[in-house]
Amino acid sequence: MNVQVLQEVIRRSALEIRGDGKAGGGLVLAFQSLASLFSRDPSMHVQEWPFFGSARRGANIRSFLRVSRSPIQPACEVTHPHVALLMDEGAGRTVDFAQGVPLGGTFILNTRRSPEECARHYRLSGRVVTVPGDELGAKCLKHAIGNVSTYLAAALAIGGFDGGEVVRSFLETLRKRRIPDAIVERNREALEASAPAIRSGVFDEAKANDHAPAPFEGYGDLPVGAQTQLRLSQGNRTADYAPSGFRLRFEDPSLACTGCAHCITNCPEGIIRFQPDEVRGVLVTGVDVTNFCKLCRECIAVCPEGLFRQVPFQDVWEEAAAT
Amino acid sequence: MSARGTQDVVRTHRSTPSGERYEGVIDLERVRARHRPLYEKREAITADGNAAAAIATLQMWRCVIFAGFPITPSTKWIEMVAAHVASDPGGVRRVKLPEAEHAVADYLVGAAAACRDLVFPTATSSVGLDHMTETTRSLGASGLGNVMIVNVYRATANFPLCIEGDPSDTLAHRDDGFIQICASGKQQIYDTIVQAPCLGMHPDVLTPTMPGYFGIKDSHRSAKFLVEPDREIHAFQDRWMQPCPLPGLINGDTAFGACVTSRHFQGFKVDQKRRLERTIDLLPEVAADFETSFGRPGLAFFDETGWPEDGVAEVAVVGMGPDFGTFESLRDRYERQSGLRVAGVALRLLTPFPREQLRERLRGARVVLVVNQAHHFGRGHITLDVVDALSDLAAPPRVVSVFAGMGGADVAEATWTRMLDHARRALDGTPVPPYAVFHEGVPV
């Protein structure tokens, strides 16, 4: 397996980059920042655009970027990217972010995990770059958003820029958007903190056809009630809209529930569990967070007894458990 | 109104066959002088389609009042305009955000009728355009060529709700009476919006304009394009935008709301159709001046690719929008692999439809593959127009109709290849269905 030299790809044809993440997670910002960085070279042609599957915060989204020294004609989506970026591990549960990437491609992940762990878990063959963008965002920007760190990681992985130019371009983009100076300065801190946190390695963990694009097999039956089926399908699990790393928890060991039913009536997904109760009318017994809890926090806001909480939650990977 | 203002109005009031005019109430030179340029020199910038559209409107000194109601994917247009206007406190420009799209259209009517030498733009999409329909249909007949609705294409059907861009909104509004022009890519979006009011406000046309581009695929796609200095934009537009009377059969007081006699109304409808059709004659003149001014092609009836000098092609593709670029990128390869001459046109002027120009371009094709990207009850909006355009030929090419990209779906290279293969079947007379639907290279 030869690792692709991305500068060589740009010299020969068009560099294609694809990213997966969640709406509101910084993916589009990261790609726009990369587009601005490449556009500083007057001879470079850039095409950057997002794909929104749903207009809901937390829904899976994709971003695409083409870079070439020749005018870019194709308008179709990038299906065999040279670089695949995973902005949100939650998105990685429902899509194969590495789909179509040829052997020797580059993978950039916003994660606390190591490149080796990621290579094994996602079965990646090529160069794997990781950066804990959400953590750094929370620390420097007061917001767990990984666009700054992943932008830097991607720019450095692609190469051809000096570090100062990568930082200047990003900050200039913010200033053009009239972002207040104090926020710009925090972004500078996030960029500076990201550089030493980037880890990379070359791995060969993919098996044949691991990431082969799945052939389109039609839209399937869309009978009466198809919208309801769509709503209930695994492909529309609103639980995946929740911020990664957190989960809703209901605890009522002393049976403090008053039966006010505010949580039941306010939950947009209808996932509050309850049973009839002679005294209270109803007694809330729990919440089914399996598929449709998107952590909208309505129940947390309305419960007079404070029985709902948002608690940290981390997927346990086999690799991590083994080590 | 102040006493002095009243005196000014009285002094300038004049009755004309075209309605009441209040000459000099708006001092156009002062409005022009207060314009704050965005660009002093030509620059290459990288921005998305909505930004390109916003920049073009902000560069026009005649755009003083911007009305809008946000709807995805057109929202960024009004956001960007509003941010710019807000950055110039004390400036002459104003942004109006009425309570809904219908109110926006009504607002445009009043403002445009009162200030016929200024341009009144808005942007909308999908059901936003539908919501304007009562007024857009009236606007189409109004003679208010200084109204410009930038239509950022998005599917109109909202069950189930989605934000993806297909042109079913603009194609459903073919009969509103607007001049509809499709742009693809940032440069075309910018250039089209600069030229559109020159068509609409021409005294022979006086028809509102609806430049448009694909939502998400173009509205949210960033690329590099050239912006021109404001003064050059002004010089170009001022050559085409002259004092703008309303059409002769009706005056400014009765264009909206008040009744007229049947005879006047019927005459007005005939005149509306004639004015719209004059776009066909005017468009090449505006385009030629644009090219002379800025050194790149101006408006066109359609863009062409791959046509040999003799105009003969085995397969000719008719499409529109950015997905046509994917066809262009694989056309050479497909020609080499198939041994066929393959050419294409991407439609720009949708309404009025350039039937004679298209007929002449397609005359030498054996099979015409029409790619429709919006829901239609039959073979497709574009197919019907193409079939009509070719109907005058003694031996018209076979027309193969397909649908792809509906609901804003990606039109991949594999899909284009499959559609071209499908069209090839018609070359030897093999029957093909009235239409076929493709996605991801698969008939569905």
PDB file of C-alpha atoms in Angstrom, chain A residues 32 35-36 38-55 66 73-79 178 214 216-219 227 230, chain B residues 46 48 76 83-84 87 159-164 216-217 220-224 305 322-323 325-326 328-329 406 408-413 439-440 442 444:
ATOM      1  CA  GLN A  32     -15.293  26.587   4.072  1.00  0.00           C
ATOM      2  CA  ALA A  35     -11.695  26.405   0.624  1.00  0.00           C
ATOM      3  CA  SER A  36     -10.591  29.878   1.689  1.00  0.00           C
ATOM      4  CA  PHE A  38      -6.758  27.074  -1.094  1.00  0.00           C
ATOM      5  CA  SER A  39      -8.317  30.142  -2.716  1.00  0.00           C
ATOM      6  CA  ARG A  40      -5.415  32.274  -1.553  1.00  0.00           C
ATOM      7  CA  ASP A  41      -3.486  30.800  -4.450  1.00  0.00           C
ATOM      8  CA  PRO A  42      -4.817  32.668  -7.522  1.00  0.00           C
ATOM      9  CA  SER A  43      -4.062  29.702  -9.776  1.00  0.00           C
ATOM     10  CA  MET A  44      -6.180  27.323  -7.718  1.00  0.00           C
ATOM     11  CA  HIS A  45      -9.780  26.415  -8.486  1.00  0.00           C
ATOM     12  CA  VAL A  46     -11.958  25.406  -5.568  1.00  0.00           C
ATOM     13  CA  GLN A  47     -15.426  23.941  -5.276  1.00  0.00           C
ATOM     14  CA  GLU A  48     -16.895  23.477  -1.808  1.00  0.00           C
ATOM     15  CA  TRP A  49     -20.432  22.601  -0.784  1.00  0.00           C
ATOM     16  CA  PRO A  50     -22.448  20.800   1.882  1.00  0.00           C
ATOM     17  CA  PHE A  51     -25.228  18.255   1.683  1.00  0.00           C
ATOM     18  CA  PHE A  52     -27.915  18.511   4.333  1.00  0.00           C
ATOM     19  CA  GLY A  53     -30.007  15.396   4.753  1.00  0.00           C
ATOM     20  CA  SER A  54     -32.418  17.151   7.080  1.00  0.00           C
ATOM     21  CA  ALA A  55     -32.845  20.679   8.327  1.00  0.00           C
ATOM     22  CA  ARG A  66     -12.639  19.753  -4.887  1.00  0.00           C
ATOM     23  CA  GLN A  73     -16.672  21.039 -14.215  1.00  0.00           C
ATOM     24  CA  PRO A  74     -18.162  18.079 -12.320  1.00  0.00           C
ATOM     25  CA  ALA A  75     -20.961  18.995  -9.951  1.00  0.00           C
ATOM     26  CA  CYS A  76     -21.712  15.513  -8.653  1.00  0.00           C
ATOM     27  CA  GLU A  77     -20.911  14.392  -5.150  1.00  0.00           C
ATOM     28  CA  VAL A  78     -17.472  13.108  -4.260  1.00  0.00           C
ATOM     29  CA  THR A  79     -17.706   9.329  -4.021  1.00  0.00           C
ATOM     30  CA  ARG A 178     -17.117  40.374  11.465  1.00  0.00           C
ATOM     31  CA  ALA A 214     -22.877   0.079  -1.890  1.00  0.00           C
ATOM     32  CA  PHE A 216     -28.049   1.786  -5.203  1.00  0.00           C
ATOM     33  CA  GLU A 217     -30.874  -0.725  -5.015  1.00  0.00           C
ATOM     34  CA  GLY A 218     -33.821   1.543  -5.495  1.00  0.00           C
ATOM     35  CA  TYR A 219     -35.867   3.518  -3.029  1.00  0.00           C
ATOM     36  CA  GLN A 227     -43.543   8.674   6.204  1.00  0.00           C
ATOM     37  CA  LEU A 230     -39.360   6.531   7.641  1.00  0.00           C
TER      38      LEU A 230
ATOM     39  CA  THR B  46     -14.499  32.865  -3.476  1.00  0.00           C
ATOM     40  CA  ASP B  48     -21.237  30.692  -2.614  1.00  0.00           C
ATOM     41  CA  LYS B  76     -28.332  33.823   3.003  1.00  0.00           C
ATOM     42  CA  ALA B  83     -25.591  42.677   7.231  1.00  0.00           C
ATOM     43  CA  HIS B  84     -24.259  45.011   4.578  1.00  0.00           C
ATOM     44  CA  SER B  87     -22.897  48.150   8.378  1.00  0.00           C
ATOM     45  CA  PHE B 159     -44.501  16.255   2.129  1.00  0.00           C
ATOM     46  CA  PRO B 160     -42.204  15.055   3.506  1.00  0.00           C
ATOM     47  CA  LEU B 161     -40.356  18.227   4.378  1.00  0.00           C
ATOM     48  CA  CYS B 162     -36.923  18.544   2.858  1.00  0.00           C
ATOM     49  CA  ILE B 163     -34.664  21.388   1.824  1.00  0.00           C
ATOM     50  CA  GLU B 164     -33.042  19.926  -1.245  1.00  0.00           C
ATOM     51  CA  ILE B 216     -27.814  23.790  -2.188  1.00  0.00           C
ATOM     52  CA  LYS B 217     -26.043  22.564  -5.330  1.00  0.00           C
ATOM     53  CA  HIS B 220     -24.367  26.702  -0.969  1.00  0.00           C
ATOM     54  CA  ARG B 221     -21.469  25.755  -3.256  1.00  0.00           C
ATOM     55  CA  SER B 222     -18.466  28.046  -3.063  1.00  0.00           C
ATOM     56  CA  ALA B 223     -16.190  28.722  -5.984  1.00  0.00           C
ATOM     57  CA  LYS B 224     -14.049  31.467  -7.387  1.00  0.00           C
ATOM     58  CA  THR B 305     -20.914  21.982 -25.396  1.00  0.00           C
ATOM     59  CA  PRO B 322     -24.942  22.563 -12.317  1.00  0.00           C
ATOM     60  CA  ASP B 323     -25.437  18.855 -12.968  1.00  0.00           C
ATOM     61  CA  GLY B 325     -21.280  20.266 -15.691  1.00  0.00           C
ATOM     62  CA  THR B 326     -20.872  16.626 -14.730  1.00  0.00           C
ATOM     63  CA  GLU B 328     -19.599  18.109 -19.732  1.00  0.00           C
ATOM     64  CA  SER B 329     -16.766  16.573 -17.749  1.00  0.00           C
ATOM     65  CA  MET B 406     -35.504  14.899  -8.525  1.00  0.00           C
ATOM     66  CA  GLY B 408     -32.195  17.502  -5.381  1.00  0.00           C
ATOM     67  CA  ALA B 409     -30.647  14.060  -5.741  1.00  0.00           C
ATOM     68  CA  ASP B 410     -27.062  13.837  -6.870  1.00  0.00           C
ATOM     69  CA  VAL B 411     -26.673  13.163 -10.587  1.00  0.00           C
ATOM     70  CA  ALA B 412     -23.536  11.053 -10.567  1.00  0.00           C
ATOM     71  CA  GLU B 413     -21.312  10.239 -13.529  1.00  0.00           C
ATOM     72  CA  HIS B 439     -30.667   7.518  -9.897  1.00  0.00           C
ATOM     73  CA  GLU B 440     -27.127   6.470  -9.010  1.00  0.00           C
ATOM     74  CA  VAL B 442     -29.803   2.758 -11.953  1.00  0.00           C
ATOM     75  CA  VAL B 444     -35.847   3.271 -10.857  1.00  0.00           C
TER      76      VAL B 444
END
